[in-house]
Amino acid sequence: MYDQRSGRSEHVECELPDDACQAVLKRLRGLEQGDFAWVRLADPSEDELAELAEELGLHPLAVEDALHGRQRPKRERFDDVLAVALKTLRYVEEETAVETGDIMIFVGPRSVLTVSHGTIDPCTDAARRLDADPDMVRHGPKAVLHAVLDVAVDSYSDAARRVRATLNRLEDDVFSTSRVDHTESIYSLKREVREFRDAVQPLVPVLQGLLSGDRGEKDQQPKIAPYIRDVADHLHRTDIEVRTLDELLDSVLGAQQARVGTWQNDDMRRISAWAAIFAIPTMIAGVYGMNFDHMPELGWTYGYPLAVALMAVAAGALYRAFRRNGWL
């Protein structure tokens, strides 16, 4: 519970449901003037969410979205309750994977409800930031919205930085002298970047909508707008970075495919060169292997050494020519 006038905060940890749920509902009903409450749920059951939704006046469609998760980042208003859905994510370098989660934030006149799904929950860091900044608490429930968005967007920036480092290493490997095909690794990272982009890109218009506001909302908490604008600016930079990473991966993939094609051409040149070198001895041996009675040099004492010498000289000349031209 937060005192909007003083910025004072009081935390009550409860495990829903049963008696603890009733205790939370009792505290919500007993809020004093100037106070607002923040209720945090992680992977709640339908019954757990239903009791709080009824008390907070949440729309059934919003409750359904919050219960099942996996929502595209969006912003909706149900009467006096603002609902914001966003993706949470982090980059696991050891697995070269972007791990995602979901969180839905319901901002009412005197309460905030956050429902998170997955192992990533920005609410803990957001609460820590609010505790360290009582002035922000005075902005009311939207201060919680800002704190959660700020933590989530900061995690996007950190993930983008880590993905960039992985991409730089992958790019160095592609252009190294070793003949290792990194196509699978590039495709894997590109798939993760696309998932990253699906979390960041749809959130950009959501924050723009929070700044512009809708009818009846523009005059509510106007002092929080600069903070939301700052988060939107950070998100915009991250969105550009993610788009750049996606484009760079296309370029690296093209470079890898070009290198694979070059390797194949080199192999084909070597095979062709050796085939040409062995073709001349094969031709000479084939001619002198024909069983005709009146072939020249058949009765000559030095015929065999001459044929072998001719094979060696011709093959050696071709080998030297191919080496000089870089085919071998």
Tab-separated table of C-alpha atoms in Angstrom:
chain	number	residue	atom	x	y	z
A	1	MET	CA	0.000	0.000	0.000
A	2	TYR	CA	1.280	3.481	-0.887
A	3	ASP	CA	0.508	6.867	0.638
A	4	GLN	CA	0.308	9.191	-2.337
A	5	ARG	CA	0.751	12.317	-0.202
A	6	SER	CA	3.905	11.313	1.652
A	7	GLY	CA	5.326	8.709	-0.712
A	8	ARG	CA	5.343	6.234	2.155
A	9	SER	CA	4.982	2.562	1.245
A	10	GLU	CA	3.855	-0.447	3.223
A	11	HIS	CA	4.194	-3.970	1.905
A	12	VAL	CA	2.065	-6.946	2.890
A	13	GLU	CA	3.152	-10.295	1.468
A	14	CYS	CA	0.236	-12.707	1.033
A	15	GLU	CA	-0.180	-16.060	-0.620
A	16	LEU	CA	-3.547	-16.311	-2.311
A	17	PRO	CA	-6.194	-17.715	-1.947
A	18	ASP	CA	-8.264	-18.475	1.224
A	19	ASP	CA	-7.810	-16.222	4.258
A	20	ALA	CA	-4.931	-14.237	2.726
A	21	CYS	CA	-7.131	-13.303	-0.222
A	22	GLN	CA	-9.784	-12.042	2.129
A	23	ALA	CA	-7.146	-10.040	3.985
A	24	VAL	CA	-6.059	-8.379	0.748
A	25	LEU	CA	-9.648	-7.563	-0.146
A	26	LYS	CA	-10.223	-6.113	3.317
A	27	ARG	CA	-7.197	-3.846	2.968
A	28	LEU	CA	-8.371	-2.715	-0.461
A	29	ARG	CA	-11.763	-1.777	0.950
A	30	GLY	CA	-10.150	0.047	3.865
A	31	LEU	CA	-7.905	2.354	1.849
A	32	GLU	CA	-7.737	5.826	3.307
A	33	GLN	CA	-7.942	9.028	1.328
A	34	GLY	CA	-4.662	9.614	-0.506
A	35	ASP	CA	-3.632	5.942	-0.386
A	36	PHE	CA	-3.489	3.456	-3.233
A	37	ALA	CA	-2.689	-0.245	-3.281
A	38	TRP	CA	-0.564	-2.383	-5.565
A	39	VAL	CA	-1.495	-6.073	-5.731
A	40	ARG	CA	0.950	-8.378	-7.498
A	41	LEU	CA	-0.030	-11.841	-8.755
A	42	ALA	CA	2.179	-14.423	-10.444
A	43	ASP	CA	0.543	-17.165	-12.540
A	44	PRO	CA	-2.773	-16.892	-10.639
A	45	SER	CA	-5.601	-19.386	-10.855
A	46	GLU	CA	-9.011	-18.396	-12.150
A	47	ASP	CA	-10.513	-18.275	-8.661
A	48	GLU	CA	-7.690	-16.142	-7.289
A	49	LEU	CA	-8.055	-13.580	-10.028
A	50	ALA	CA	-11.858	-13.567	-10.022
A	51	GLU	CA	-12.170	-12.328	-6.411
A	52	LEU	CA	-9.767	-9.447	-6.930
A	53	ALA	CA	-11.245	-8.595	-10.336
A	54	GLU	CA	-14.686	-8.219	-8.821
A	55	GLU	CA	-13.377	-5.946	-6.071
A	56	LEU	CA	-11.377	-3.795	-8.526
A	57	GLY	CA	-14.158	-3.657	-11.087
A	58	LEU	CA	-12.198	-5.254	-13.919
A	59	HIS	CA	-13.900	-6.105	-17.180
A	60	PRO	CA	-14.380	-9.872	-17.823
A	61	LEU	CA	-12.529	-9.628	-21.150
A	62	ALA	CA	-9.562	-8.010	-19.432
A	63	VAL	CA	-9.601	-10.690	-16.749
A	64	GLU	CA	-9.617	-13.392	-19.436
A	65	ASP	CA	-6.572	-11.814	-21.117
A	66	ALA	CA	-4.738	-11.578	-17.804
A	67	LEU	CA	-5.541	-15.153	-16.867
A	68	HIS	CA	-4.270	-16.816	-20.017
A	69	GLY	CA	-1.360	-14.485	-20.816
A	70	ARG	CA	0.408	-14.678	-24.206
A	71	GLN	CA	-1.035	-11.310	-25.189
A	72	ARG	CA	0.325	-8.992	-27.811
A	73	PRO	CA	1.484	-5.704	-26.212
A	74	LYS	CA	-1.567	-3.461	-26.119
A	75	ARG	CA	-3.395	-0.746	-24.232
A	76	GLU	CA	-7.100	-0.757	-23.484
A	77	ARG	CA	-9.415	1.266	-21.270
A	78	PHE	CA	-12.380	-0.236	-19.452
A	79	ASP	CA	-14.309	2.640	-17.831
A	80	ASP	CA	-11.903	4.055	-15.228
A	81	VAL	CA	-9.425	1.156	-15.417
A	82	LEU	CA	-6.459	1.290	-17.799
A	83	ALA	CA	-5.151	-2.127	-18.910
A	84	VAL	CA	-1.654	-2.435	-20.391
A	85	ALA	CA	-0.168	-5.730	-21.599
A	86	LEU	CA	3.507	-6.162	-22.412
A	87	LYS	CA	6.147	-8.812	-22.857
A	88	THR	CA	8.970	-9.404	-20.415
A	89	LEU	CA	12.193	-10.895	-21.703
A	90	ARG	CA	15.828	-11.621	-21.038
A	91	TYR	CA	18.622	-12.983	-23.176
A	92	VAL	CA	20.328	-16.202	-22.046
A	93	GLU	CA	23.767	-16.121	-23.659
A	94	GLU	CA	24.648	-19.714	-22.742
A	95	GLU	CA	21.668	-20.984	-24.756
A	96	THR	CA	21.621	-18.144	-27.323
A	97	ALA	CA	17.922	-17.774	-26.543
A	98	VAL	CA	15.493	-14.978	-25.729
A	99	GLU	CA	13.291	-16.048	-22.816
A	100	THR	CA	9.946	-14.259	-22.723
A	101	GLY	CA	7.067	-13.825	-20.290
A	102	ASP	CA	3.894	-11.773	-20.001
A	103	ILE	CA	2.625	-9.155	-17.617
A	104	MET	CA	-0.671	-7.298	-17.536
A	105	ILE	CA	-1.084	-4.086	-15.564
A	106	PHE	CA	-4.477	-2.790	-14.439
A	107	VAL	CA	-4.351	0.828	-13.274
A	108	GLY	CA	-7.426	2.045	-11.416
A	109	PRO	CA	-8.142	5.295	-9.556
A	110	ARG	CA	-6.781	3.948	-6.268
A	111	SER	CA	-5.269	0.568	-7.050
A	112	VAL	CA	-2.906	-1.268	-9.366
A	113	LEU	CA	-3.054	-4.970	-10.164
A	114	THR	CA	-0.177	-6.678	-11.979
A	115	VAL	CA	-0.547	-10.236	-13.266
A	116	SER	CA	2.649	-11.873	-14.506
A	117	HIS	CA	3.284	-15.157	-16.299
A	118	GLY	CA	6.652	-16.843	-16.645
A	119	THR	CA	9.867	-16.659	-14.679
A	120	ILE	CA	10.576	-12.999	-15.475
A	121	ASP	CA	8.819	-10.531	-13.188
A	122	PRO	CA	9.843	-6.852	-13.339
A	123	CYS	CA	7.586	-5.973	-10.424
A	124	THR	CA	10.221	-6.723	-7.791
A	125	ASP	CA	12.685	-4.231	-9.262
A	126	ALA	CA	9.858	-1.773	-9.901
A	127	ALA	CA	8.789	-1.901	-6.243
A	128	ARG	CA	12.395	-1.387	-5.180
A	129	ARG	CA	12.647	1.713	-7.361
A	130	LEU	CA	9.433	3.152	-5.939
A	131	ASP	CA	10.629	2.536	-2.387
A	132	ALA	CA	13.807	4.459	-3.197
A	133	ASP	CA	11.911	7.372	-4.787
A	134	PRO	CA	9.013	8.615	-2.591
A	135	ASP	CA	8.489	11.603	-4.886
A	136	MET	CA	7.482	9.261	-7.688
A	137	VAL	CA	4.896	7.581	-5.447
A	138	ARG	CA	3.107	10.919	-5.153
A	139	HIS	CA	2.088	10.593	-8.794
A	140	GLY	CA	-0.345	7.875	-7.754
A	141	PRO	CA	-1.133	4.517	-9.380
A	142	LYS	CA	0.438	5.534	-12.687
A	143	ALA	CA	3.765	5.711	-10.879
A	144	VAL	CA	3.562	1.929	-10.620
A	145	LEU	CA	2.784	1.702	-14.335
A	146	HIS	CA	5.835	3.831	-15.093
A	147	ALA	CA	8.086	1.801	-12.797
A	148	VAL	CA	7.076	-1.532	-14.343
A	149	LEU	CA	7.437	-0.167	-17.881
A	150	ASP	CA	10.803	1.356	-17.016
A	151	VAL	CA	12.179	-1.922	-15.655
A	152	ALA	CA	10.828	-3.888	-18.613
A	153	VAL	CA	12.281	-1.483	-21.193
A	154	ASP	CA	15.632	-1.458	-19.366
A	155	SER	CA	15.663	-5.248	-19.658
A	156	TYR	CA	15.011	-4.862	-23.395
A	157	SER	CA	18.033	-2.578	-23.704
A	158	ASP	CA	20.221	-5.012	-21.766
A	159	ALA	CA	19.037	-7.933	-23.903
A	160	ALA	CA	19.736	-5.963	-27.098
A	161	ARG	CA	23.276	-5.252	-25.891
A	162	ARG	CA	23.882	-8.943	-25.210
A	163	VAL	CA	22.428	-10.005	-28.552
A	164	ARG	CA	24.690	-7.469	-30.274
A	165	ALA	CA	27.731	-9.008	-28.540
A	166	THR	CA	26.684	-12.492	-29.679
A	167	LEU	CA	26.153	-11.225	-33.217
A	168	ASN	CA	29.610	-9.608	-33.273
A	169	ARG	CA	31.216	-12.892	-32.229
A	170	LEU	CA	29.207	-14.767	-34.847
A	171	GLU	CA	30.222	-12.249	-37.508
A	172	ASP	CA	33.907	-12.723	-36.596
A	173	ASP	CA	33.489	-16.491	-36.892
A	174	VAL	CA	31.851	-16.204	-40.304
A	175	PHE	CA	34.742	-14.149	-41.690
A	176	SER	CA	37.476	-16.195	-40.027
A	177	THR	CA	39.785	-18.475	-42.002
A	178	SER	CA	38.186	-21.636	-40.618
A	179	ARG	CA	35.777	-23.462	-42.912
A	180	VAL	CA	32.900	-23.883	-40.450
A	181	ASP	CA	29.308	-23.472	-41.604
A	182	HIS	CA	27.503	-21.185	-39.101
A	183	THR	CA	24.187	-21.109	-40.981
A	184	GLU	CA	22.321	-22.984	-38.254
A	185	SER	CA	23.608	-20.637	-35.542
A	186	ILE	CA	22.638	-17.590	-37.608
A	187	TYR	CA	19.124	-18.898	-38.198
A	188	SER	CA	18.769	-19.701	-34.499
A	189	LEU	CA	19.812	-16.208	-33.453
A	190	LYS	CA	17.608	-14.652	-36.129
A	191	ARG	CA	14.606	-16.569	-34.771
A	192	GLU	CA	15.319	-15.242	-31.280
A	193	VAL	CA	15.698	-11.682	-32.599
A	194	ARG	CA	12.331	-11.975	-34.325
A	195	GLU	CA	10.788	-13.017	-31.002
A	196	PHE	CA	12.555	-10.039	-29.416
A	197	ARG	CA	11.136	-7.773	-32.114
A	198	ASP	CA	7.613	-9.112	-31.518
A	199	ALA	CA	7.904	-7.951	-27.910
A	200	VAL	CA	9.398	-4.508	-28.588
A	201	GLN	CA	7.790	-3.258	-31.782
A	202	PRO	CA	4.088	-3.476	-30.731
A	203	LEU	CA	4.884	-1.723	-27.438
A	204	VAL	CA	5.978	1.469	-29.218
A	205	PRO	CA	2.427	2.579	-30.181
A	206	VAL	CA	1.226	1.530	-26.719
A	207	LEU	CA	3.507	4.076	-25.055
A	208	GLN	CA	2.605	6.666	-27.669
A	209	GLY	CA	-1.026	6.076	-26.761
A	210	LEU	CA	-0.254	6.547	-23.076
A	211	LEU	CA	1.336	9.904	-23.895
A	212	SER	CA	-1.474	11.136	-26.139
A	213	GLY	CA	-4.200	9.756	-23.849
A	214	ASP	CA	-7.807	9.220	-24.750
A	215	ARG	CA	-10.955	11.104	-23.920
A	216	GLY	CA	-11.287	11.667	-20.198
A	217	GLU	CA	-7.694	10.649	-19.525
A	218	LYS	CA	-5.603	13.575	-20.747
A	219	ASP	CA	-6.037	15.554	-17.552
A	220	GLN	CA	-5.281	12.630	-15.254
A	221	GLN	CA	-1.794	12.630	-13.696
A	222	PRO	CA	-0.252	15.052	-16.235
A	223	LYS	CA	3.010	15.185	-14.252
A	224	ILE	CA	3.745	11.527	-15.021
A	225	ALA	CA	3.908	12.232	-18.787
A	226	PRO	CA	7.619	13.266	-18.858
A	227	TYR	CA	8.564	9.986	-17.180
A	228	ILE	CA	6.495	7.939	-19.643
A	229	ARG	CA	8.047	9.968	-22.475
A	230	ASP	CA	11.515	9.060	-21.195
A	231	VAL	CA	10.595	5.354	-21.215
A	232	ALA	CA	9.150	5.745	-24.707
A	233	ASP	CA	12.418	7.303	-25.873
A	234	HIS	CA	14.430	4.388	-24.486
A	235	LEU	CA	12.024	1.942	-26.108
A	236	HIS	CA	12.320	3.730	-29.447
A	237	ARG	CA	16.113	3.401	-29.352
A	238	THR	CA	15.825	-0.270	-28.478
A	239	ASP	CA	13.324	-0.797	-31.297
A	240	ILE	CA	15.803	0.718	-33.769
A	241	GLU	CA	18.572	-1.479	-32.348
A	242	VAL	CA	16.478	-4.645	-32.708
A	243	ARG	CA	15.577	-3.751	-36.289
A	244	THR	CA	19.273	-3.175	-36.985
A	245	LEU	CA	20.166	-6.540	-35.465
A	246	ASP	CA	17.594	-8.238	-37.679
A	247	GLU	CA	19.031	-6.545	-40.781
A	248	LEU	CA	22.603	-7.360	-39.763
A	249	LEU	CA	21.668	-10.999	-39.342
A	250	ASP	CA	20.317	-11.004	-42.896
A	251	SER	CA	23.662	-9.598	-44.055
A	252	VAL	CA	25.671	-12.118	-42.032
A	253	LEU	CA	23.503	-14.941	-43.358
A	254	GLY	CA	24.100	-13.742	-46.911
A	255	ALA	CA	27.836	-13.556	-46.248
A	256	GLN	CA	27.821	-17.080	-44.820
A	257	GLN	CA	25.972	-18.438	-47.849
A	258	ALA	CA	28.409	-16.627	-50.155
A	259	ARG	CA	31.352	-18.161	-48.282
A	260	VAL	CA	29.809	-21.621	-48.522
A	261	GLY	CA	29.407	-21.062	-52.262
A	262	THR	CA	33.047	-19.977	-52.480
A	263	TRP	CA	34.159	-23.091	-50.619
A	264	GLN	CA	32.164	-25.249	-53.008
A	265	ASN	CA	33.681	-23.476	-56.013
A	266	ASP	CA	37.166	-24.004	-54.588
A	267	ASP	CA	36.439	-27.684	-54.122
A	268	MET	CA	35.091	-27.999	-57.639
A	269	ARG	CA	38.206	-26.254	-59.054
A	270	ARG	CA	40.480	-28.631	-57.185
A	271	ILE	CA	38.501	-31.643	-58.331
A	272	SER	CA	38.508	-30.386	-61.918
A	273	ALA	CA	42.251	-29.669	-61.776
A	274	TRP	CA	43.112	-33.138	-60.517
A	275	ALA	CA	40.748	-34.677	-63.052
A	276	ALA	CA	42.560	-32.796	-65.843
A	277	ILE	CA	45.966	-33.881	-64.506
A	278	PHE	CA	44.971	-37.557	-64.480
A	279	ALA	CA	43.190	-37.288	-67.836
A	280	ILE	CA	46.428	-37.076	-69.873
A	281	PRO	CA	48.081	-40.237	-68.409
A	282	THR	CA	44.742	-41.998	-68.776
A	283	MET	CA	44.519	-40.961	-72.435
A	284	ILE	CA	48.096	-42.082	-73.226
A	285	ALA	CA	47.622	-45.367	-71.401
A	286	GLY	CA	44.337	-45.870	-73.202
A	287	VAL	CA	45.907	-45.338	-76.619
A	288	TYR	CA	48.773	-47.718	-75.964
A	289	GLY	CA	46.460	-50.189	-74.366
A	290	MET	CA	44.676	-50.877	-77.634
A	291	ASN	CA	45.592	-54.328	-78.953
A	292	PHE	CA	46.480	-53.561	-82.595
A	293	ASP	CA	49.350	-55.357	-84.361
A	294	HIS	CA	50.696	-52.389	-86.321
A	295	MET	CA	50.812	-49.591	-83.755
A	296	PRO	CA	54.022	-47.428	-83.847
A	297	GLU	CA	56.689	-47.889	-81.181
A	298	LEU	CA	55.252	-51.239	-80.009
A	299	GLY	CA	58.527	-52.991	-80.812
A	300	TRP	CA	60.776	-50.122	-79.745
A	301	THR	CA	63.044	-50.724	-76.774
A	302	TYR	CA	62.476	-47.282	-75.259
A	303	GLY	CA	58.767	-47.070	-76.033
A	304	TYR	CA	57.576	-47.854	-72.513
A	305	PRO	CA	59.970	-45.429	-70.708
A	306	LEU	CA	59.048	-42.725	-73.217
A	307	ALA	CA	55.312	-43.199	-72.618
A	308	VAL	CA	55.790	-43.026	-68.839
A	309	ALA	CA	58.014	-39.955	-69.162
A	310	LEU	CA	55.427	-38.265	-71.390
A	311	MET	CA	52.730	-38.938	-68.792
A	312	ALA	CA	54.858	-37.490	-65.988
A	313	VAL	CA	55.906	-34.375	-67.931
A	314	ALA	CA	52.349	-33.584	-69.080
A	315	ALA	CA	50.871	-34.135	-65.609
A	316	GLY	CA	53.653	-32.075	-63.986
A	317	ALA	CA	53.126	-29.201	-66.429
A	318	LEU	CA	49.405	-29.122	-65.703
A	319	TYR	CA	50.006	-29.314	-61.951
A	320	ARG	CA	52.391	-26.327	-62.119
A	321	ALA	CA	49.920	-24.324	-64.220
A	322	PHE	CA	47.051	-24.997	-61.825
A	323	ARG	CA	49.193	-24.106	-58.801
A	324	ARG	CA	50.227	-20.835	-60.428
A	325	ASN	CA	46.570	-19.934	-61.115
A	326	GLY	CA	45.458	-20.816	-57.571
A	327	TRP	CA	43.412	-23.858	-58.488
A	328	LEU	CA	45.509	-26.169	-56.300
